[in-house]
XYZ file of C-alpha atoms in Angstrom:
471
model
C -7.111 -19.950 -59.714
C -5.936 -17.965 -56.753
C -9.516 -17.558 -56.025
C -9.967 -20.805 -55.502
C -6.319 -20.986 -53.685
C -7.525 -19.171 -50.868
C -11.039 -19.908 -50.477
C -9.108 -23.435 -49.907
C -6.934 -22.137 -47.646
C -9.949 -20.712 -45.519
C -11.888 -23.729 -45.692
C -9.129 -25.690 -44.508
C -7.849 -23.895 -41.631
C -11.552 -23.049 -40.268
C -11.547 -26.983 -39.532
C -8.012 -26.605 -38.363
C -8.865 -23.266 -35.846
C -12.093 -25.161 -34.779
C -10.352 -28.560 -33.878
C -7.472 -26.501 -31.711
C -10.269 -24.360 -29.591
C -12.316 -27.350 -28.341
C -8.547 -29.518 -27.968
C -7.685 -26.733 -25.871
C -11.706 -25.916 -24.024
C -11.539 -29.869 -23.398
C -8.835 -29.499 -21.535
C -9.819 -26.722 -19.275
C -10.295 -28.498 -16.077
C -12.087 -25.591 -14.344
C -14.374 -23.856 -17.176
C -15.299 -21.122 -14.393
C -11.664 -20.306 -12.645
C -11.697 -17.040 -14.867
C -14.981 -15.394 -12.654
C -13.268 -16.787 -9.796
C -10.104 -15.208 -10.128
C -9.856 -11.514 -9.302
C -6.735 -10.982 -11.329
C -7.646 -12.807 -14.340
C -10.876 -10.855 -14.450
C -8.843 -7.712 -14.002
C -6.506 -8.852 -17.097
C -9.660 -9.249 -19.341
C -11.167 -6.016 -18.595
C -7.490 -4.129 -19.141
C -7.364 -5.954 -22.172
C -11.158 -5.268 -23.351
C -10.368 -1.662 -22.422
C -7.053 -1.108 -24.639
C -8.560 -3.086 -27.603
C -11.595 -0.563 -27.173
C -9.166 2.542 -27.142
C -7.199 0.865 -30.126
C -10.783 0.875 -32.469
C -11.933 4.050 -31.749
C -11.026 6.120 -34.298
C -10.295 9.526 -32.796
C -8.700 8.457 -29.648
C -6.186 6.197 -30.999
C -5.303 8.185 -34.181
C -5.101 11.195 -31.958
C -2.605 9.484 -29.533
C -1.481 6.558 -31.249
C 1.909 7.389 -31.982
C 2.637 9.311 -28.816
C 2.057 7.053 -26.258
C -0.043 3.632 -26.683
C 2.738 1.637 -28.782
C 5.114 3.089 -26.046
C 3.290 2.474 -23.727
C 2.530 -1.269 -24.894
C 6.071 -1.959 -25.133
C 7.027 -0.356 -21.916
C 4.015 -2.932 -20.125
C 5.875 -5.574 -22.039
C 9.017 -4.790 -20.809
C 8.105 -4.785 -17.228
C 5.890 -7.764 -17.341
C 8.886 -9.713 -18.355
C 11.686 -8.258 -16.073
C 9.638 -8.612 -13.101
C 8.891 -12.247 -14.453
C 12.978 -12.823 -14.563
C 12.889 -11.062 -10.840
C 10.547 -13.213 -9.287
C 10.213 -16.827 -10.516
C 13.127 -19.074 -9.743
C 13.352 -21.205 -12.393
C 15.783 -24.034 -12.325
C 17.742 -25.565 -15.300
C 16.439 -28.943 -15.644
C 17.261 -31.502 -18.764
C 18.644 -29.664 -22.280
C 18.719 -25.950 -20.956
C 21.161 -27.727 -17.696
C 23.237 -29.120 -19.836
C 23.629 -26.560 -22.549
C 24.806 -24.074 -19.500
C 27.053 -26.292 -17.891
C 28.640 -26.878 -21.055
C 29.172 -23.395 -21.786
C 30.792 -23.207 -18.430
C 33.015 -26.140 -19.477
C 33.969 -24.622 -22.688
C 34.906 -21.817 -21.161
C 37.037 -23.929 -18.466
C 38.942 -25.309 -21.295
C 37.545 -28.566 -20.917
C 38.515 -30.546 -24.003
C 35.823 -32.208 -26.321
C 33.250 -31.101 -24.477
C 31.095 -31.199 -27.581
C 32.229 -34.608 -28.733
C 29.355 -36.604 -26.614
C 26.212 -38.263 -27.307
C 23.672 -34.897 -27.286
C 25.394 -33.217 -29.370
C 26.166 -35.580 -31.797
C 22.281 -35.816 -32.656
C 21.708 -32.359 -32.066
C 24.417 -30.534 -33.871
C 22.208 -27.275 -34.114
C 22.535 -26.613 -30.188
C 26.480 -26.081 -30.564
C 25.547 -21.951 -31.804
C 23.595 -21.334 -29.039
C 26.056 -23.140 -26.266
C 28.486 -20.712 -28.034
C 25.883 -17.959 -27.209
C 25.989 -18.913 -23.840
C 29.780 -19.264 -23.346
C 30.078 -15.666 -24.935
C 27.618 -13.736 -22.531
C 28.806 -15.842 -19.346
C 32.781 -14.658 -20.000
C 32.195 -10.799 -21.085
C 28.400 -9.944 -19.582
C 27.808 -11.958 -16.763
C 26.369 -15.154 -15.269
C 22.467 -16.460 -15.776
C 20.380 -13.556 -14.935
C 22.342 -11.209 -17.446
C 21.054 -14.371 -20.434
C 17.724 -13.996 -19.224
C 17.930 -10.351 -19.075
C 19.143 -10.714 -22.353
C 16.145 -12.596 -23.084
C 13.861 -10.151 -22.308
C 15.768 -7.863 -25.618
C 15.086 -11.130 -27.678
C 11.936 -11.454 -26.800
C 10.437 -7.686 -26.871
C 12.118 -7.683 -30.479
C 9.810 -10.193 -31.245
C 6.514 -8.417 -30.167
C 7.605 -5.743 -32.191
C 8.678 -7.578 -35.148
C 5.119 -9.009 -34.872
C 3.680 -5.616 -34.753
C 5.402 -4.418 -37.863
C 4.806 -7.788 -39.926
C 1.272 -7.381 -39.199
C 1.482 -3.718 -40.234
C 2.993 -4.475 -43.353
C 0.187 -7.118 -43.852
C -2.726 -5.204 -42.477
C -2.812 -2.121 -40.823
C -1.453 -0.055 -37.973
C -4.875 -0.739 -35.951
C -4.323 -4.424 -36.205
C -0.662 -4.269 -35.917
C -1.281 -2.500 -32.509
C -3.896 -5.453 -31.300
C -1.165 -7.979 -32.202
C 1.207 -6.511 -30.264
C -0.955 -6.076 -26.969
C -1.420 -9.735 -27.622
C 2.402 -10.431 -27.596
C 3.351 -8.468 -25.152
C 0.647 -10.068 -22.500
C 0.571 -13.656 -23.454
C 1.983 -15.321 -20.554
C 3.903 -17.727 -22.785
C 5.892 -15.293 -24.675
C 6.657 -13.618 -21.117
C 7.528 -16.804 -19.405
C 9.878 -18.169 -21.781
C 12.109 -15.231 -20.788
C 12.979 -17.117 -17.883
C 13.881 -20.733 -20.021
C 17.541 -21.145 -21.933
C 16.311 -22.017 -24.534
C 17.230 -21.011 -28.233
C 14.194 -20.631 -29.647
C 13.553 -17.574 -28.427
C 16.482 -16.142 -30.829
C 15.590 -18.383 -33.603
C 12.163 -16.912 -33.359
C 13.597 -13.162 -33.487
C 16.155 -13.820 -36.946
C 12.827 -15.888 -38.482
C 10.343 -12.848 -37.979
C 12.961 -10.584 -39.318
C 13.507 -12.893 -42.180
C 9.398 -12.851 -42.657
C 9.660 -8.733 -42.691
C 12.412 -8.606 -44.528
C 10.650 -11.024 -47.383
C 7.687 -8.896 -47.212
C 9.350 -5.853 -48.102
C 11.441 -7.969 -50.797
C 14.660 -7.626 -49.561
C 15.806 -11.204 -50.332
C 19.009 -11.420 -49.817
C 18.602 -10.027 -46.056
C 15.983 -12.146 -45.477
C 17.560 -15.167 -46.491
C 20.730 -13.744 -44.419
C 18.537 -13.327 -41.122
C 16.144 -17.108 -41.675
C 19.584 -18.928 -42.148
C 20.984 -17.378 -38.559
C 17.642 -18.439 -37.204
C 17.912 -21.967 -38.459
C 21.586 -21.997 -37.025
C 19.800 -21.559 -34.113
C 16.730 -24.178 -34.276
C 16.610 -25.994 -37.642
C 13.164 -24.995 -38.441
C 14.240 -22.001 -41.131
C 13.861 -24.743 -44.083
C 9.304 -24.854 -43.333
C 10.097 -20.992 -44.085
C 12.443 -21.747 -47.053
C 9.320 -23.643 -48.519
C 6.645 -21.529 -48.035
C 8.928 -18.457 -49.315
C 8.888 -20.956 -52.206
C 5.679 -21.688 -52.677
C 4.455 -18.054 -52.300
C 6.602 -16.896 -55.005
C 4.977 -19.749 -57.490
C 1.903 -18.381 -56.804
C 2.600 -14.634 -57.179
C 3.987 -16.125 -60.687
C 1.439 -17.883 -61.432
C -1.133 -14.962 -61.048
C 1.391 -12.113 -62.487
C 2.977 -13.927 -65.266
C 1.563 -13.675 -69.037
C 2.504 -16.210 -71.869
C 3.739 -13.412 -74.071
C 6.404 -12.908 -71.335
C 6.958 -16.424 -69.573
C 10.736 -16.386 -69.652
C 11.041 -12.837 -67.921
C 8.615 -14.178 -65.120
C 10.606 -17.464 -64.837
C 13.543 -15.816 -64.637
C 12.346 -13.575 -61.913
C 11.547 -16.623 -59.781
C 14.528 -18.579 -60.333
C 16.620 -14.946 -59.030
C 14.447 -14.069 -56.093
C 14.517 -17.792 -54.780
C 18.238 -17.898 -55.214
C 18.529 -14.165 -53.409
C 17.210 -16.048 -50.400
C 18.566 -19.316 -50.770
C 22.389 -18.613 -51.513
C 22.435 -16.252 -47.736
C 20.897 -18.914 -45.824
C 23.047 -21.675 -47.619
C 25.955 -18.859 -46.840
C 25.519 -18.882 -42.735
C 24.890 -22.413 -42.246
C 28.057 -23.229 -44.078
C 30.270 -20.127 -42.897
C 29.370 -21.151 -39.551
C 30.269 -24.977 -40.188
C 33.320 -23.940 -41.026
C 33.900 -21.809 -37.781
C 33.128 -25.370 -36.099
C 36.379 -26.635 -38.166
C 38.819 -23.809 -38.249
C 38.525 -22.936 -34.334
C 38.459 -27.239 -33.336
C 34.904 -26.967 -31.682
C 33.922 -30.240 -33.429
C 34.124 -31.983 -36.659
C 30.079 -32.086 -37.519
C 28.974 -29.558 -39.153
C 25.093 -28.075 -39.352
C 24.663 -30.192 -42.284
C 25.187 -33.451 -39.823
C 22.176 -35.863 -39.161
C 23.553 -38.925 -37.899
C 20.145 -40.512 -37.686
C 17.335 -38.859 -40.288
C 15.006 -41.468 -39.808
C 14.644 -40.575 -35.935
C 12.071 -37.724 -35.113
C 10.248 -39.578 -37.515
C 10.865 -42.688 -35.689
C 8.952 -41.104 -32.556
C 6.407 -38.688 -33.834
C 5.407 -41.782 -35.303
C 5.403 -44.060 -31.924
C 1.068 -44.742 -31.052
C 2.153 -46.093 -27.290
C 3.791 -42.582 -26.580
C 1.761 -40.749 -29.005
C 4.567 -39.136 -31.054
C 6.480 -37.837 -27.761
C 9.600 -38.802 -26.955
C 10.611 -41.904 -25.178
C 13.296 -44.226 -23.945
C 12.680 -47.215 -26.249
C 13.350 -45.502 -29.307
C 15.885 -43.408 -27.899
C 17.819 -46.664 -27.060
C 17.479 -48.132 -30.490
C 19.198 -44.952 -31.910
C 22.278 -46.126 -29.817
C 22.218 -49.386 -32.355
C 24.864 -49.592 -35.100
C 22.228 -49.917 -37.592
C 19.873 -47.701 -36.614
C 18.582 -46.431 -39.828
C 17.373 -50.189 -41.147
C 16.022 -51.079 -37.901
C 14.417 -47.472 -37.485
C 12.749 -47.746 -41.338
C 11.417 -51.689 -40.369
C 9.669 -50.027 -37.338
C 8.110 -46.971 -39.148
C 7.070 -49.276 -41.808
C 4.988 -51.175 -39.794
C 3.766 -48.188 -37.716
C 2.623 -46.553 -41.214
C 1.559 -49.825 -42.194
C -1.649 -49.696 -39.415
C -4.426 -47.173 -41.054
C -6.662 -46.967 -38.450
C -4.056 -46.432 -35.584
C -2.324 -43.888 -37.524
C -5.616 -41.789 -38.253
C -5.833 -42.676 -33.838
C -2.255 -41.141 -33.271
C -2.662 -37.829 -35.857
C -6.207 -36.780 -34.290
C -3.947 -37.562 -30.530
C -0.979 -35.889 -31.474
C -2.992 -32.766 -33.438
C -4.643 -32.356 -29.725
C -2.129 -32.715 -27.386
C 0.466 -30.434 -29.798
C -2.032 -27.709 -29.865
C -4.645 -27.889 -26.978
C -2.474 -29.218 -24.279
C -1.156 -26.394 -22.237
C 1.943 -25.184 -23.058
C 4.756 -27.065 -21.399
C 6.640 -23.635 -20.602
C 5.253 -23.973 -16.849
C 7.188 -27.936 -16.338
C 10.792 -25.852 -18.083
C 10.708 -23.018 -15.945
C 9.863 -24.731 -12.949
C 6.645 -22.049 -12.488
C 3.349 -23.605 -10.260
C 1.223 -20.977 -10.799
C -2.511 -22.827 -11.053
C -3.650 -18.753 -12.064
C -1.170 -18.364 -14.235
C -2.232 -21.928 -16.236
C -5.491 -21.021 -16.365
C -4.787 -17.678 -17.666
C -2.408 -19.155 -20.534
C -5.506 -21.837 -21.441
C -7.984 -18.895 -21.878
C -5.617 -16.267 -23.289
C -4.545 -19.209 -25.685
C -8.674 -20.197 -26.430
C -9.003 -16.073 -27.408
C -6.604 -16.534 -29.870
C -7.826 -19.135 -31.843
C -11.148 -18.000 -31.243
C -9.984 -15.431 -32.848
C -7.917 -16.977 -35.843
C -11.292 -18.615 -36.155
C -12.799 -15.202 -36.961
C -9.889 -14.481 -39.154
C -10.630 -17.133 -41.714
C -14.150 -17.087 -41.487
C -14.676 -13.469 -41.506
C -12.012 -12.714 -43.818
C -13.513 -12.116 -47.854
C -11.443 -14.519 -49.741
C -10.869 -12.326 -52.842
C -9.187 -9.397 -50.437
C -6.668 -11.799 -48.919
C -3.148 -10.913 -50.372
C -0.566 -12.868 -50.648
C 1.392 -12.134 -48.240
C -1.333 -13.710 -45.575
C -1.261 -16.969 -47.766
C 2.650 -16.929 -47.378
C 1.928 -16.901 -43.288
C -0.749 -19.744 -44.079
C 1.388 -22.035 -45.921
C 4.250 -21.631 -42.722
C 1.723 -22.291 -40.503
C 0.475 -25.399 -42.522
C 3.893 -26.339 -43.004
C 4.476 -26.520 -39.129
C 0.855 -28.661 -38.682
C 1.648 -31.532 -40.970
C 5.307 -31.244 -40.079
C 4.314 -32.098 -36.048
C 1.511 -34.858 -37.016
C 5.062 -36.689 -38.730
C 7.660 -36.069 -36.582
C 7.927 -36.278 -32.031
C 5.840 -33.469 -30.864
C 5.899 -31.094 -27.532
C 3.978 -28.574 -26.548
C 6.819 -26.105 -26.310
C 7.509 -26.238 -29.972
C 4.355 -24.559 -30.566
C 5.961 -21.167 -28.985
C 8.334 -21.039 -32.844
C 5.230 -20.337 -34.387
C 3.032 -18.335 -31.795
C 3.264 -15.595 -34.055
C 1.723 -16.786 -37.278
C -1.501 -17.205 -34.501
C -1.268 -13.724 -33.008
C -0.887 -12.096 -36.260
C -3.933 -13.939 -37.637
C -5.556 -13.394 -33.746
C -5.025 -9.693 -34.579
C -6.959 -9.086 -37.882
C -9.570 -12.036 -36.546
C -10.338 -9.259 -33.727
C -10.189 -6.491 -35.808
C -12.754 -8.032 -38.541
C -15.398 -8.963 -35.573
C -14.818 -5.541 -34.384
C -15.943 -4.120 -38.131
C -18.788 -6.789 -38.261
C -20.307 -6.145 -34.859
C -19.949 -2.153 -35.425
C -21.486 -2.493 -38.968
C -24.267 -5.144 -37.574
C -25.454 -2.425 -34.782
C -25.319 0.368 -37.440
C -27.747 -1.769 -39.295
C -29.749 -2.189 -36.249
C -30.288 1.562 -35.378
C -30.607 2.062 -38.786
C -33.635 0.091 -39.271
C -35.192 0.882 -35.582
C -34.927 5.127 -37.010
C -36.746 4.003 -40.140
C -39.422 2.051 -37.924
C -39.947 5.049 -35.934
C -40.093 7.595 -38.471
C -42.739 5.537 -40.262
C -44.957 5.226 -37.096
């Protein structure tokens, strides 16, 4: 059975990996702008270079823990500040107005959460909080990007340990060159936006689960859905992966022990995360910040509603942003996604759009930072084609009986986020929540064609000895 689990699971995502690398080669405009850039062949080679020191045995277990992790993170650290230095990104959109509101709440402005946005998007309340909090006792916008930088090099090395825990120290070290270098990860340091701490709790709550401490991780995924109300994809797959470690561990003799087990450990992480969401809600109440809570969705039916509009594919757009202004949105919104289901052939048309554009398009991180860099694009595309290249490698390299189940937990959230975006309205900036589940699997995929190449050249001089010998 779990066999046949995860030989699923790599069937399935080698046609997922293989779809995203030629959605994002398509649309490369310039397919030879890396030879012609000096610095992006520079980048390669630096990267070629550490991922060659990383593999060779006596270097890196000689120096490994003395300087190259250091060393990694001190690159990463610099990358980013002198990112935050030198582009001048503007607040456009969501990230203005979440910063001018801050400002306002800390003016004393009354009811400055009682409008329209926030109404629909009760989850960005925590992190205009966040905001108002560093502005009055740290300082203005450079100490939040600053602060950003923290966020997001806790990240990179909460991706370094997951993958550790998963793999080994090897890998963990390739997946954390990735992070720290993928422009991305760096760029966002420079964008208000809260997914960059949502991203941090959720990784921690993913360690934390992996070394089965449940209630912590349930405590950490709930502050990250506080954050960005994503944490309940995690929820499932945390779910789903402890069904299947019952169904392989449990024996008949001794069902109600194993039940019993599952039903605890679920409710270890579930009762934490229930606990912030609604401790927090009630912070909302007690200190007269608003009366929604997290729990709020005036309108359900409305990502849906989009991600499900063919003449935007699945993006937002004014038309059905003015029908959620109608007093009965929800029966008007379920006629129209009715009839958009209803249309077979257009809705295979919209997923196979949406699937491309959500993960081949470039990511959108250059239009929210205000950053024209035509180098820097193409560098993203490429470093973004290498890592599904190398997921690619992952799944088809991978022997399906020696994948644990901790990498089909990482599957399922990955899976989870997939079907979720062919649904619901898309952007290419959501994909940077689950950038990590890629560079993790990025990280063993290199590792494994590392192995394969080494062990097909050993072959090689193997048999050319024997030919010579026998002449």
């Amino acid at each position: 059975m779990s066999i046949f689990i995860k030989k699923l699971f790599q069937f399935l995502f080698s046609a997922i990996f293989i779809f995203i690398f030629f959605s994002v080669f398509n649309q490369i405009e310039e397919k030879l702008v890396l030879i012609k850039s000096f610095k992006s062949v520079f980048a390669l080679i630096v990267f070629l270079l550490v991922s060659y020191v990383i593999f060779n045995k006596n270097f890196f277990e000689k120096y490994y823990k003395r300087y190259l992790l250091i060393g990694i993170i001190i690159i990463a650290f610099l990358v980013r500040l002198r990112t935050i230095l030198t582009v001048e990104s503007t607040l456009i959109s969501d990230f203005a107005l979440l910063y001018n509101t801050a400002n306002k709440f800390l003016n004393g402005e009354e009811n400055v959460f009682n409008i329209p946005y926030y109404d629909t998007a009760v989850y960005n309340i925590p992190y205009t909080l966040y905001l108002s909090f560093i502005i009055k006792y740290l300082g203005g916008l450079f100490t939040i990007k600053f602060l950003n930088i923290l966020w997001s090099l806790g990240i990179v090395i909460l991706i370094y340990k997951v993958t550790e825990k998963i793999f080994d120290y090897k890998t963990a070290a390739i997946a954390l060159l990735i992070g720290s270098l993928f422009p991305p990860f760096v760029i966002y340091t420079t964008v208000l936006t809260n997914q960059t701490i949502s991203i941090f709790f959720l990784i921690l709550g993913v360690y934390l689960f992996l070394n089965k401490q449940f209630i912590y991780s349930g405590l950490f995924i709930g502050f990250g859905h506080i954050f960005r109300p994503i944490g309940t994809v995690f929820l499932i797959a945390i779910l789903l992966t402890l069904i299947f470690t019952f169904l392989i561990d449990f024996k008949f003799s001794s069902i109600k022990f194993y039940l019993t087990k599952l039903v605890k450990d679920f409710f270890k992480i579930v009762l934490p995360y229930q606990l912030v969401i609604f401790t927090i809600s009630c912070c909302f109440f007690l200190f007269n910040i608003t009366d929604k809570t997290l729990y709020y969705n005036p309108a359900p039916s409305y990502k849906l509603l989009v991600g499900l509009n063919p003449e935007r594919t699945g993006q937002w757009n004014k038309a059905d942003q003015n029908l959620l202004r109608s007093d009965n949105f929800e029966a008007l919104a379920k006629n129209e996604i009715n009839k958009r289901l209803s249309n077979k052939i257009n809705l295979i048309n919209l997923f196979e759009e949406k699937f491309k554009l959500m993960w081949g398009k470039l990511d959108a991180v250059f239009f929210w930072s205000n950053y024209n860099s035509p180098s820097k694009k193409q560098i993203t595309n490429y470093f973004w084609l290498i890592i599904v290249f190398s997921c690619l490698c992952y799944v088809i390299l991978r022997k399906a009986k020696k994948m644990q189940n901790e990498e089909i937990f990482l599957l399922v959230i990955l899976l989870g986020f997939i079907i979720a975006y062919l649904l619901i309205e898309i952007q290419p900036r959501y994909r940077y929540e689950i950038y990590p589940i890629f560079i993790i699997f990025a990280a063993k995929g290199c590792s494994l064609l590392y192995i394969n190449l080494k062990q097909h050249n050993y072959f090689i001089e193997k048999n050319q000895n024997s030919n010579s010998k026998s002449i």
